[in-house]
Amino acid sequence: MSDNNAPDTAQLMEQILYEVKRVVVGQDRFLERVMVAMLAQGHLLVEGVPGLAKTLTVKTLASVVQGRFKRIQFTPDLVPADLVGTRIYNQKTGDFSTALGPVFANLLLADEINRAPAKVQSALLEVMQERQVTIAGESHRVPSPFLVMATQNPIETEGTYPLPEAQVDRFMMKVLVDYPTDEEEYVIVERVTGPAVQVQAVATTDQLAALQALCRQVFVDPALVQYAVRLVSATRTPEKHGLKDTARFITYGASPRATIGLVEGARALAMLRGRNYALPEDMSDLVPDVLRHRIVLSYEGLSEGLDSDALIARIMDAVTPPAKPLEHDKKAA
């Protein structure tokens, strides 16, 4: 990532964020995580009560980058063909044609993913991993860039199908979205009840793909990669990292996908913050989001009222981040 195109990159991302913020009030942390997932080519699992602008954020972002946006409302009677598409018989010609499903989009919102049965969730998660679908033995690639944002409603558990751990692992991050502040809510009401805001398209999907390629060039110090490895290792064998008391609360730790997610996420966050090298705080800011859904608590942990966030906080206290690079190291990076 050379210095001469860094200002253009920063300016383009600033314009994208500015346009989205003209519509979406607050939710800065959530919006930042959406941008990180987009640059790092990861997928997001979002948990929050209804009405917190989750759909609006993704829809607005799709308009700003001129991408195709599709929304699927997950329900118990959904079948995989409703997502990926199916073969249709044409009586006039006597031929079969392929009707592609709503997963063929740049930004896909899977609303209330835990409302659909496991086979539908599996169909979506296969697309997320392989970035292609197979219909009647024929493979079809989904458009690039491709980002899935799945939402979960934490309120109702009746009529829901929990996501299996192996499938949840496909999501780069799990983000918790909270209520707005009183000031933000006042602005939300003013904006929604006032004249409609028209967002401008400031980028293209090609430019977004170029940003993703630039993101892969952000420098990550080997010591920072080592920090990610140690953090993830501490979720599997806490006793090796001086967390003997924590081991009994964890049944399964995070997979290597978590380590990759931390490194890729740190790159994207550094790029969003206008740097072409990652710092320890870029990674530590993302640790709860990347590990939250990957730690499986034991019965003992659940009975003591612990959650994965509490255990992640303990792990982060025990595993020390590397020192910040010195000034001359930054230049070398």
PDB file of C-alpha atoms in Angstrom, residues 25-281:
ATOM      1  CA  VAL A  25     -27.772   8.181  13.311  1.00  0.00           C
ATOM      2  CA  GLY A  26     -25.252   6.984  15.907  1.00  0.00           C
ATOM      3  CA  GLN A  27     -24.310   3.287  15.785  1.00  0.00           C
ATOM      4  CA  ASP A  28     -20.707   4.358  15.049  1.00  0.00           C
ATOM      5  CA  ARG A  29     -19.192   1.196  16.483  1.00  0.00           C
ATOM      6  CA  PHE A  30     -21.580  -1.024  14.524  1.00  0.00           C
ATOM      7  CA  LEU A  31     -20.962   0.901  11.312  1.00  0.00           C
ATOM      8  CA  GLU A  32     -17.206   0.614  11.841  1.00  0.00           C
ATOM      9  CA  ARG A  33     -17.566  -3.184  12.226  1.00  0.00           C
ATOM     10  CA  VAL A  34     -19.632  -3.380   9.003  1.00  0.00           C
ATOM     11  CA  MET A  35     -16.852  -1.506   7.180  1.00  0.00           C
ATOM     12  CA  VAL A  36     -14.190  -3.777   8.722  1.00  0.00           C
ATOM     13  CA  ALA A  37     -16.101  -6.872   7.561  1.00  0.00           C
ATOM     14  CA  MET A  38     -16.481  -5.360   4.107  1.00  0.00           C
ATOM     15  CA  LEU A  39     -12.774  -4.553   3.720  1.00  0.00           C
ATOM     16  CA  ALA A  40     -11.621  -7.849   5.269  1.00  0.00           C
ATOM     17  CA  GLN A  41     -14.135  -9.843   3.153  1.00  0.00           C
ATOM     18  CA  GLY A  42     -15.696 -11.377   6.244  1.00  0.00           C
ATOM     19  CA  HIS A  43     -19.318 -11.873   7.295  1.00  0.00           C
ATOM     20  CA  LEU A  44     -21.167 -10.389  10.247  1.00  0.00           C
ATOM     21  CA  LEU A  45     -23.556 -11.852  12.788  1.00  0.00           C
ATOM     22  CA  VAL A  46     -25.477  -9.060  14.496  1.00  0.00           C
ATOM     23  CA  GLU A  47     -27.476  -9.379  17.667  1.00  0.00           C
ATOM     24  CA  GLY A  48     -29.845  -6.633  18.730  1.00  0.00           C
ATOM     25  CA  VAL A  49     -33.477  -5.899  19.406  1.00  0.00           C
ATOM     26  CA  PRO A  50     -35.667  -4.805  16.445  1.00  0.00           C
ATOM     27  CA  GLY A  51     -35.649  -1.178  15.307  1.00  0.00           C
ATOM     28  CA  LEU A  52     -31.953  -0.348  15.721  1.00  0.00           C
ATOM     29  CA  ALA A  53     -31.264   0.464  12.029  1.00  0.00           C
ATOM     30  CA  LYS A  54     -29.510  -2.819  11.213  1.00  0.00           C
ATOM     31  CA  THR A  55     -31.324  -3.233   7.881  1.00  0.00           C
ATOM     32  CA  LEU A  56     -31.120   0.496   7.116  1.00  0.00           C
ATOM     33  CA  THR A  57     -27.335   0.514   7.585  1.00  0.00           C
ATOM     34  CA  VAL A  58     -26.697  -2.303   5.107  1.00  0.00           C
ATOM     35  CA  LYS A  59     -29.256  -1.006   2.611  1.00  0.00           C
ATOM     36  CA  THR A  60     -27.760   2.497   2.690  1.00  0.00           C
ATOM     37  CA  LEU A  61     -24.234   1.131   2.334  1.00  0.00           C
ATOM     38  CA  ALA A  62     -25.302  -0.872  -0.728  1.00  0.00           C
ATOM     39  CA  SER A  63     -26.719   2.307  -2.320  1.00  0.00           C
ATOM     40  CA  VAL A  64     -23.528   4.251  -1.574  1.00  0.00           C
ATOM     41  CA  VAL A  65     -21.256   1.644  -3.224  1.00  0.00           C
ATOM     42  CA  GLN A  66     -23.784   0.917  -6.023  1.00  0.00           C
ATOM     43  CA  GLY A  67     -23.998  -2.715  -4.984  1.00  0.00           C
ATOM     44  CA  ARG A  68     -26.931  -5.088  -5.245  1.00  0.00           C
ATOM     45  CA  PHE A  69     -28.771  -5.421  -1.956  1.00  0.00           C
ATOM     46  CA  LYS A  70     -31.100  -8.275  -1.056  1.00  0.00           C
ATOM     47  CA  ARG A  71     -32.919  -9.013   2.171  1.00  0.00           C
ATOM     48  CA  ILE A  72     -34.229 -12.442   3.162  1.00  0.00           C
ATOM     49  CA  GLN A  73     -36.652 -12.738   6.053  1.00  0.00           C
ATOM     50  CA  PHE A  74     -35.923 -16.126   7.597  1.00  0.00           C
ATOM     51  CA  THR A  75     -39.024 -18.090   8.638  1.00  0.00           C
ATOM     52  CA  PRO A  76     -39.563 -21.709   9.802  1.00  0.00           C
ATOM     53  CA  ASP A  77     -41.110 -22.728   6.439  1.00  0.00           C
ATOM     54  CA  LEU A  78     -38.165 -21.504   4.329  1.00  0.00           C
ATOM     55  CA  VAL A  79     -36.423 -24.076   2.098  1.00  0.00           C
ATOM     56  CA  PRO A  80     -32.858 -23.886   0.648  1.00  0.00           C
ATOM     57  CA  ALA A  81     -34.208 -23.199  -2.869  1.00  0.00           C
ATOM     58  CA  ASP A  82     -35.738 -19.946  -1.541  1.00  0.00           C
ATOM     59  CA  LEU A  83     -32.172 -18.764  -0.936  1.00  0.00           C
ATOM     60  CA  VAL A  84     -29.967 -20.199  -3.649  1.00  0.00           C
ATOM     61  CA  GLY A  85     -32.458 -20.632  -6.492  1.00  0.00           C
ATOM     62  CA  THR A  86     -33.959 -23.557  -8.388  1.00  0.00           C
ATOM     63  CA  ARG A  87     -34.562 -25.116 -11.816  1.00  0.00           C
ATOM     64  CA  ILE A  88     -37.776 -24.072 -13.554  1.00  0.00           C
ATOM     65  CA  TYR A  89     -39.441 -26.061 -16.340  1.00  0.00           C
ATOM     66  CA  ASN A  90     -40.597 -24.030 -19.310  1.00  0.00           C
ATOM     67  CA  GLN A  91     -43.628 -25.737 -20.901  1.00  0.00           C
ATOM     68  CA  LYS A  92     -43.347 -23.825 -24.191  1.00  0.00           C
ATOM     69  CA  THR A  93     -39.748 -24.776 -24.929  1.00  0.00           C
ATOM     70  CA  GLY A  94     -39.656 -28.005 -22.932  1.00  0.00           C
ATOM     71  CA  ASP A  95     -36.373 -26.883 -21.343  1.00  0.00           C
ATOM     72  CA  PHE A  96     -35.270 -26.246 -17.788  1.00  0.00           C
ATOM     73  CA  SER A  97     -33.927 -22.823 -16.900  1.00  0.00           C
ATOM     74  CA  THR A  98     -32.144 -21.770 -13.702  1.00  0.00           C
ATOM     75  CA  ALA A  99     -33.743 -19.081 -11.549  1.00  0.00           C
ATOM     76  CA  LEU A 100     -31.061 -17.703  -9.237  1.00  0.00           C
ATOM     77  CA  GLY A 101     -32.091 -16.907  -5.663  1.00  0.00           C
ATOM     78  CA  PRO A 102     -31.621 -13.761  -3.559  1.00  0.00           C
ATOM     79  CA  VAL A 103     -28.126 -14.809  -2.390  1.00  0.00           C
ATOM     80  CA  PHE A 104     -26.852 -13.412  -5.704  1.00  0.00           C
ATOM     81  CA  ALA A 105     -26.185  -9.927  -4.328  1.00  0.00           C
ATOM     82  CA  ASN A 106     -23.239  -7.883  -3.090  1.00  0.00           C
ATOM     83  CA  LEU A 107     -24.793  -7.189   0.290  1.00  0.00           C
ATOM     84  CA  LEU A 108     -27.134  -9.805   1.656  1.00  0.00           C
ATOM     85  CA  LEU A 109     -29.126  -9.298   4.824  1.00  0.00           C
ATOM     86  CA  ALA A 110     -30.317 -12.534   6.427  1.00  0.00           C
ATOM     87  CA  ASP A 111     -32.913 -11.275   8.875  1.00  0.00           C
ATOM     88  CA  GLU A 112     -33.485 -13.381  11.994  1.00  0.00           C
ATOM     89  CA  ILE A 113     -31.314 -16.266  10.794  1.00  0.00           C
ATOM     90  CA  ASN A 114     -32.229 -18.347  13.858  1.00  0.00           C
ATOM     91  CA  ARG A 115     -35.878 -18.541  12.714  1.00  0.00           C
ATOM     92  CA  ALA A 116     -35.077 -20.949   9.846  1.00  0.00           C
ATOM     93  CA  PRO A 117     -34.333 -24.688  10.181  1.00  0.00           C
ATOM     94  CA  ALA A 118     -30.765 -26.056  10.020  1.00  0.00           C
ATOM     95  CA  LYS A 119     -30.831 -27.064   6.310  1.00  0.00           C
ATOM     96  CA  VAL A 120     -31.613 -23.463   5.283  1.00  0.00           C
ATOM     97  CA  GLN A 121     -28.904 -22.097   7.577  1.00  0.00           C
ATOM     98  CA  SER A 122     -26.478 -24.636   6.049  1.00  0.00           C
ATOM     99  CA  ALA A 123     -27.347 -23.481   2.521  1.00  0.00           C
ATOM    100  CA  LEU A 124     -26.509 -19.884   3.442  1.00  0.00           C
ATOM    101  CA  LEU A 125     -23.343 -20.815   5.299  1.00  0.00           C
ATOM    102  CA  GLU A 126     -22.128 -22.850   2.321  1.00  0.00           C
ATOM    103  CA  VAL A 127     -22.473 -19.772   0.077  1.00  0.00           C
ATOM    104  CA  MET A 128     -20.603 -17.694   2.670  1.00  0.00           C
ATOM    105  CA  GLN A 129     -17.660 -20.110   2.697  1.00  0.00           C
ATOM    106  CA  GLU A 130     -17.480 -21.188  -0.960  1.00  0.00           C
ATOM    107  CA  ARG A 131     -18.918 -17.996  -2.516  1.00  0.00           C
ATOM    108  CA  GLN A 132     -20.795 -20.186  -4.985  1.00  0.00           C
ATOM    109  CA  VAL A 133     -23.935 -22.318  -5.125  1.00  0.00           C
ATOM    110  CA  THR A 134     -24.638 -25.572  -6.922  1.00  0.00           C
ATOM    111  CA  ILE A 135     -28.044 -25.951  -8.568  1.00  0.00           C
ATOM    112  CA  ALA A 136     -28.724 -29.262 -10.341  1.00  0.00           C
ATOM    113  CA  GLY A 137     -25.006 -30.042 -10.538  1.00  0.00           C
ATOM    114  CA  GLU A 138     -24.100 -26.659 -12.009  1.00  0.00           C
ATOM    115  CA  SER A 139     -21.975 -24.186 -10.034  1.00  0.00           C
ATOM    116  CA  HIS A 140     -22.848 -20.489 -10.029  1.00  0.00           C
ATOM    117  CA  ARG A 141     -20.537 -17.931  -8.424  1.00  0.00           C
ATOM    118  CA  VAL A 142     -22.071 -15.134  -6.372  1.00  0.00           C
ATOM    119  CA  PRO A 143     -21.076 -11.544  -7.289  1.00  0.00           C
ATOM    120  CA  SER A 144     -17.920 -10.030  -5.852  1.00  0.00           C
ATOM    121  CA  PRO A 145     -17.649  -8.332  -3.373  1.00  0.00           C
ATOM    122  CA  PHE A 146     -20.016 -10.452  -1.288  1.00  0.00           C
ATOM    123  CA  LEU A 147     -20.955  -9.703   2.323  1.00  0.00           C
ATOM    124  CA  VAL A 148     -23.537 -11.505   4.429  1.00  0.00           C
ATOM    125  CA  MET A 149     -24.940  -9.792   7.476  1.00  0.00           C
ATOM    126  CA  ALA A 150     -27.160 -12.075   9.545  1.00  0.00           C
ATOM    127  CA  THR A 151     -29.255 -10.746  12.415  1.00  0.00           C
ATOM    128  CA  GLN A 152     -30.454 -12.520  15.530  1.00  0.00           C
ATOM    129  CA  ASN A 153     -33.202 -11.289  17.807  1.00  0.00           C
ATOM    130  CA  PRO A 154     -32.146 -11.906  21.425  1.00  0.00           C
ATOM    131  CA  ILE A 155     -35.653 -11.414  22.865  1.00  0.00           C
ATOM    132  CA  GLU A 156     -37.683 -14.364  21.603  1.00  0.00           C
ATOM    133  CA  THR A 157     -36.467 -17.934  21.808  1.00  0.00           C
ATOM    134  CA  GLU A 158     -39.768 -19.607  20.955  1.00  0.00           C
ATOM    135  CA  GLY A 159     -39.810 -21.037  17.420  1.00  0.00           C
ATOM    136  CA  THR A 160     -36.099 -20.444  16.879  1.00  0.00           C
ATOM    137  CA  TYR A 161     -33.348 -22.840  15.810  1.00  0.00           C
ATOM    138  CA  PRO A 162     -30.003 -22.040  17.450  1.00  0.00           C
ATOM    139  CA  LEU A 163     -27.079 -21.821  15.035  1.00  0.00           C
ATOM    140  CA  PRO A 164     -24.699 -24.799  15.405  1.00  0.00           C
ATOM    141  CA  GLU A 165     -21.229 -23.814  16.672  1.00  0.00           C
ATOM    142  CA  ALA A 166     -19.502 -25.123  13.537  1.00  0.00           C
ATOM    143  CA  GLN A 167     -21.690 -22.880  11.397  1.00  0.00           C
ATOM    144  CA  VAL A 168     -21.411 -19.808  13.609  1.00  0.00           C
ATOM    145  CA  ASP A 169     -17.636 -20.072  13.113  1.00  0.00           C
ATOM    146  CA  ARG A 170     -18.131 -18.965   9.471  1.00  0.00           C
ATOM    147  CA  PHE A 171     -18.955 -15.477  10.711  1.00  0.00           C
ATOM    148  CA  MET A 172     -15.895 -13.292  11.119  1.00  0.00           C
ATOM    149  CA  MET A 173     -17.497 -11.254  13.916  1.00  0.00           C
ATOM    150  CA  LYS A 174     -20.520 -11.228  16.166  1.00  0.00           C
ATOM    151  CA  VAL A 175     -21.518  -7.661  16.996  1.00  0.00           C
ATOM    152  CA  LEU A 176     -23.924  -6.625  19.731  1.00  0.00           C
ATOM    153  CA  VAL A 177     -26.013  -3.567  18.829  1.00  0.00           C
ATOM    154  CA  ASP A 178     -27.348  -1.470  21.697  1.00  0.00           C
ATOM    155  CA  TYR A 179     -30.031   1.193  22.076  1.00  0.00           C
ATOM    156  CA  PRO A 180     -29.202   4.761  21.006  1.00  0.00           C
ATOM    157  CA  THR A 181     -28.576   7.511  23.563  1.00  0.00           C
ATOM    158  CA  ASP A 182     -31.345  10.057  24.277  1.00  0.00           C
ATOM    159  CA  GLU A 183     -29.592  12.666  22.097  1.00  0.00           C
ATOM    160  CA  GLU A 184     -29.226  10.210  19.215  1.00  0.00           C
ATOM    161  CA  GLU A 185     -32.853   9.126  19.529  1.00  0.00           C
ATOM    162  CA  TYR A 186     -33.968  12.776  19.284  1.00  0.00           C
ATOM    163  CA  VAL A 187     -31.982  13.140  16.029  1.00  0.00           C
ATOM    164  CA  ILE A 188     -33.401   9.817  14.739  1.00  0.00           C
ATOM    165  CA  VAL A 189     -36.981  11.019  15.265  1.00  0.00           C
ATOM    166  CA  GLU A 190     -36.218  14.377  13.631  1.00  0.00           C
ATOM    167  CA  ARG A 191     -34.588  12.723  10.651  1.00  0.00           C
ATOM    168  CA  VAL A 192     -37.253  10.048  10.106  1.00  0.00           C
ATOM    169  CA  THR A 193     -40.181  12.459  10.483  1.00  0.00           C
ATOM    170  CA  GLY A 194     -38.500  15.167   8.395  1.00  0.00           C
ATOM    171  CA  PRO A 195     -37.844  15.308   4.634  1.00  0.00           C
ATOM    172  CA  ALA A 196     -36.303  12.154   3.167  1.00  0.00           C
ATOM    173  CA  VAL A 197     -32.511  12.151   2.738  1.00  0.00           C
ATOM    174  CA  GLN A 198     -31.265  11.055  -0.676  1.00  0.00           C
ATOM    175  CA  VAL A 199     -27.905   9.281  -0.458  1.00  0.00           C
ATOM    176  CA  GLN A 200     -25.361   9.784  -3.199  1.00  0.00           C
ATOM    177  CA  ALA A 201     -23.496   6.878  -4.779  1.00  0.00           C
ATOM    178  CA  VAL A 202     -19.860   7.798  -4.115  1.00  0.00           C
ATOM    179  CA  ALA A 203     -18.132   4.519  -5.039  1.00  0.00           C
ATOM    180  CA  THR A 204     -18.561   1.450  -7.225  1.00  0.00           C
ATOM    181  CA  THR A 205     -18.236  -2.254  -6.445  1.00  0.00           C
ATOM    182  CA  ASP A 206     -15.002  -2.231  -8.491  1.00  0.00           C
ATOM    183  CA  GLN A 207     -13.581   0.480  -6.232  1.00  0.00           C
ATOM    184  CA  LEU A 208     -14.677  -1.569  -3.234  1.00  0.00           C
ATOM    185  CA  ALA A 209     -12.848  -4.614  -4.638  1.00  0.00           C
ATOM    186  CA  ALA A 210      -9.748  -2.394  -5.075  1.00  0.00           C
ATOM    187  CA  LEU A 211     -10.050  -1.285  -1.434  1.00  0.00           C
ATOM    188  CA  GLN A 212     -10.231  -4.951  -0.376  1.00  0.00           C
ATOM    189  CA  ALA A 213      -7.049  -5.664  -2.361  1.00  0.00           C
ATOM    190  CA  LEU A 214      -5.317  -2.685  -0.707  1.00  0.00           C
ATOM    191  CA  CYS A 215      -6.437  -3.947   2.680  1.00  0.00           C
ATOM    192  CA  ARG A 216      -4.485  -7.186   2.132  1.00  0.00           C
ATOM    193  CA  GLN A 217      -1.312  -5.063   1.764  1.00  0.00           C
ATOM    194  CA  VAL A 218      -1.574  -3.415   5.193  1.00  0.00           C
ATOM    195  CA  PHE A 219       1.507  -4.387   7.199  1.00  0.00           C
ATOM    196  CA  VAL A 220       0.961  -6.619  10.242  1.00  0.00           C
ATOM    197  CA  ASP A 221       4.012  -7.085  12.458  1.00  0.00           C
ATOM    198  CA  PRO A 222       4.861 -10.756  13.188  1.00  0.00           C
ATOM    199  CA  ALA A 223       4.662  -9.910  16.926  1.00  0.00           C
ATOM    200  CA  LEU A 224       1.034  -8.868  16.364  1.00  0.00           C
ATOM    201  CA  VAL A 225       0.257 -12.145  14.575  1.00  0.00           C
ATOM    202  CA  GLN A 226       1.863 -13.932  17.523  1.00  0.00           C
ATOM    203  CA  TYR A 227      -0.425 -11.965  19.864  1.00  0.00           C
ATOM    204  CA  ALA A 228      -3.479 -13.180  17.894  1.00  0.00           C
ATOM    205  CA  VAL A 229      -2.204 -16.773  18.081  1.00  0.00           C
ATOM    206  CA  ARG A 230      -1.687 -16.497  21.867  1.00  0.00           C
ATOM    207  CA  LEU A 231      -5.144 -14.996  22.419  1.00  0.00           C
ATOM    208  CA  VAL A 232      -6.879 -17.767  20.481  1.00  0.00           C
ATOM    209  CA  SER A 233      -4.687 -20.432  22.089  1.00  0.00           C
ATOM    210  CA  ALA A 234      -5.741 -19.106  25.526  1.00  0.00           C
ATOM    211  CA  THR A 235      -9.381 -19.927  24.679  1.00  0.00           C
ATOM    212  CA  ARG A 236      -8.414 -23.572  24.069  1.00  0.00           C
ATOM    213  CA  THR A 237      -5.829 -24.174  26.799  1.00  0.00           C
ATOM    214  CA  PRO A 238      -6.265 -21.378  29.378  1.00  0.00           C
ATOM    215  CA  GLU A 239      -4.043 -23.198  31.904  1.00  0.00           C
ATOM    216  CA  LYS A 240      -0.990 -22.690  29.636  1.00  0.00           C
ATOM    217  CA  HIS A 241      -1.520 -18.938  29.856  1.00  0.00           C
ATOM    218  CA  GLY A 242      -1.875 -18.697  33.625  1.00  0.00           C
ATOM    219  CA  LEU A 243      -5.670 -19.029  33.606  1.00  0.00           C
ATOM    220  CA  LYS A 244      -6.041 -22.321  35.442  1.00  0.00           C
ATOM    221  CA  ASP A 245      -9.344 -21.241  37.079  1.00  0.00           C
ATOM    222  CA  THR A 246     -10.872 -20.359  33.699  1.00  0.00           C
ATOM    223  CA  ALA A 247     -10.309 -23.758  32.030  1.00  0.00           C
ATOM    224  CA  ARG A 248     -13.325 -25.392  33.715  1.00  0.00           C
ATOM    225  CA  PHE A 249     -15.690 -22.753  32.268  1.00  0.00           C
ATOM    226  CA  ILE A 250     -14.796 -23.452  28.603  1.00  0.00           C
ATOM    227  CA  THR A 251     -15.794 -26.604  26.690  1.00  0.00           C
ATOM    228  CA  TYR A 252     -14.429 -25.549  23.293  1.00  0.00           C
ATOM    229  CA  GLY A 253     -12.187 -22.662  22.338  1.00  0.00           C
ATOM    230  CA  ALA A 254     -11.906 -20.715  19.092  1.00  0.00           C
ATOM    231  CA  SER A 255     -10.726 -22.208  15.788  1.00  0.00           C
ATOM    232  CA  PRO A 256      -7.867 -20.949  13.546  1.00  0.00           C
ATOM    233  CA  ARG A 257     -10.529 -18.929  11.695  1.00  0.00           C
ATOM    234  CA  ALA A 258     -10.530 -16.638  14.746  1.00  0.00           C
ATOM    235  CA  THR A 259      -6.770 -15.985  14.402  1.00  0.00           C
ATOM    236  CA  ILE A 260      -7.196 -15.201  10.703  1.00  0.00           C
ATOM    237  CA  GLY A 261     -10.182 -12.961  11.538  1.00  0.00           C
ATOM    238  CA  LEU A 262      -8.134 -11.013  14.103  1.00  0.00           C
ATOM    239  CA  VAL A 263      -5.276 -10.373  11.663  1.00  0.00           C
ATOM    240  CA  GLU A 264      -7.558  -9.474   8.721  1.00  0.00           C
ATOM    241  CA  GLY A 265      -9.756  -7.345  11.000  1.00  0.00           C
ATOM    242  CA  ALA A 266      -6.750  -5.458  12.413  1.00  0.00           C
ATOM    243  CA  ARG A 267      -5.660  -4.701   8.832  1.00  0.00           C
ATOM    244  CA  ALA A 268      -9.088  -3.353   7.909  1.00  0.00           C
ATOM    245  CA  LEU A 269      -9.389  -1.265  11.076  1.00  0.00           C
ATOM    246  CA  ALA A 270      -5.904   0.199  10.555  1.00  0.00           C
ATOM    247  CA  MET A 271      -6.895   1.100   6.989  1.00  0.00           C
ATOM    248  CA  LEU A 272     -10.116   2.724   8.205  1.00  0.00           C
ATOM    249  CA  ARG A 273      -8.050   4.739  10.666  1.00  0.00           C
ATOM    250  CA  GLY A 274      -5.842   5.984   7.837  1.00  0.00           C
ATOM    251  CA  ARG A 275      -2.729   3.844   8.395  1.00  0.00           C
ATOM    252  CA  ASN A 276      -0.938   1.280   6.237  1.00  0.00           C
ATOM    253  CA  TYR A 277       0.329  -0.683   9.261  1.00  0.00           C
ATOM    254  CA  ALA A 278      -1.637  -2.270  12.103  1.00  0.00           C
ATOM    255  CA  LEU A 279      -1.136  -1.382  15.770  1.00  0.00           C
ATOM    256  CA  PRO A 280      -1.916  -3.563  18.826  1.00  0.00           C
ATOM    257  CA  GLU A 281      -5.028  -1.487  19.616  1.00  0.00           C
TER     258      GLU A 281
END
